[in-house]
């Protein structure tokens, strides 16, 4: 029970700062006899801070000497904690058009925020009496405080347990807003994520994903429609909450074993969740947007946008990345992982017909998972990804990932080069045909080079695009020409690489798959002379049914791949 002095002080503060009844109730519980004087002096000293002191105060150094520094240094820990809660509780709500101006000026608010930010990064301890009060400030205004959320994340387990009711209540308050308002408010979302993580640490795992299905989130809307069974899949809600926390470092990995033990079908749940991203429809035109009324009703600043403006929003993107980060840590790694990651990167990172990439930033995050998935399947997936991406930054990511995977596989530079030649979607015969309108457009690789051919409905084939094709399908025609240009660049690079092979002698299986039968490299390799390493006679490759042979100029057979030892190596003939 609070005293009359506490109530009188809280009412005076509420009147002076135009606070809500909830804020007044919080201040009444916050009251101690020493708090009013300390809060008033703190307010005066913050207002007196010199303007040139603010850029560093609370960020890089405290610069002892100002009245605010001296005051804060002299407060006992309990009073300091309560002054900070008071500072948060007396922050004004957003004043939109037609609303009364806040009691604090913009400059005063900015100064208080800087000091709050400093203590959100400090090692200040919170106890079971003040942490619940701090957390309650998250429900007072439009912006949950980093100070409150970080204090909750850093709190010892016994303090967190003593505050569990408040953590639960504030998380529910944020969830109610997030599942009903389609605004991507990252402050609220991150606060909700951290509070759910705190509850998970206390052993409270959600029974379903309903609380993570934020309003307007296209991914979760599709999940509800296509895979409602995943909403309550055993183990998945807890794992996703765990993945909402920062997943870098040992803490995240150490928490996984217990969570994975709660699954009855881990493979099915992970794969099903990731595959939803492949099933999303393209963004509508026009894309959803927040109205001025939305911003006023929900007190939203200008930078906040509708969740549906992105193909995959930040919230769902973080969860998808968490699941992809998990795949390399599983033992064994699912056999489907490299192929599914490849499909996700291509679906999100390659321009759709007539549009740009659906979600390039999400595609890049899936690329990162390949760094810890060395193996021939990952290498093959990355080669295809590398050949299809257009964005230079994404191509750089793919190149770096290819190098990492090749290094972890122990491949030399020459071995990595021969195994990472893109096929550009060409078939084994070196061609790729697509239907564009009533025409067939074919890219074909031969020993002589790369050609782009057009076949009309009448069966006539030419090397120039028909006028009606250019007029009716300009985007598809441009894509076909771009693909042909990429194939030509690869073909030229392979001519140069094979011309400079030197003493490198690929193993028999690699020589067949990466040289003779490769859609782009094959026409080059089949026109060259080869010899069995180390001192065999030169010969040229020929088909031998489903195998290959190496025939000398005099007609003799130097090698048959059908019965040659696998350890055989073949090199360019001098």
CSV table of C-alpha atoms in Angstrom, one decimal, residues 239 243 252 256 260 266-272 274-275 319-342 344 366 369-370 372-373:
chain,number,residue,atom,x,y,z
A,239,UNK,CA,12.6,-22.7,-31.4
A,243,UNK,CA,15.8,-17.6,-33.0
A,252,UNK,CA,22.5,-19.1,-29.0
A,256,UNK,CA,19.6,-25.5,-29.1
A,260,UNK,CA,15.5,-29.6,-30.6
A,266,UNK,CA,12.3,-31.7,-36.8
A,267,UNK,CA,13.0,-32.2,-40.5
A,268,UNK,CA,9.4,-31.8,-41.5
A,269,UNK,CA,8.9,-28.6,-39.4
A,270,UNK,CA,12.1,-26.9,-40.5
A,271,UNK,CA,11.6,-27.7,-44.2
A,272,UNK,CA,7.9,-26.8,-44.2
A,274,UNK,CA,11.3,-22.5,-45.0
A,275,UNK,CA,9.3,-23.6,-48.0
A,319,UNK,CA,13.1,-16.0,-38.3
A,320,UNK,CA,13.9,-17.5,-41.7
A,321,UNK,CA,17.6,-16.6,-41.3
A,322,UNK,CA,17.6,-18.2,-37.9
A,323,UNK,CA,16.2,-21.4,-39.3
A,324,UNK,CA,18.9,-21.3,-42.1
A,325,UNK,CA,21.6,-20.7,-39.5
A,326,UNK,CA,20.4,-23.7,-37.6
A,327,UNK,CA,20.7,-26.2,-40.6
A,328,UNK,CA,24.5,-26.5,-40.5
A,329,UNK,CA,24.4,-27.2,-36.8
A,330,UNK,CA,22.2,-30.2,-37.1
A,331,UNK,CA,23.7,-33.7,-36.9
A,332,UNK,CA,23.3,-35.0,-39.5
A,333,UNK,CA,22.7,-32.0,-41.7
A,334,UNK,CA,19.5,-32.7,-43.7
A,335,UNK,CA,20.2,-33.9,-47.2
A,336,UNK,CA,17.7,-31.5,-48.6
A,337,UNK,CA,19.3,-28.4,-47.1
A,338,UNK,CA,21.7,-27.3,-49.9
A,339,UNK,CA,19.0,-27.7,-52.6
A,340,UNK,CA,16.3,-25.8,-50.5
A,341,UNK,CA,18.7,-23.0,-49.8
A,342,UNK,CA,19.6,-22.8,-53.5
A,344,UNK,CA,15.4,-19.8,-51.8
A,366,UNK,CA,20.4,-17.5,-47.0
A,369,UNK,CA,24.3,-20.5,-44.4
A,370,UNK,CA,26.4,-22.2,-47.2
A,372,UNK,CA,29.1,-23.8,-42.9
A,373,UNK,CA,27.8,-26.4,-45.4
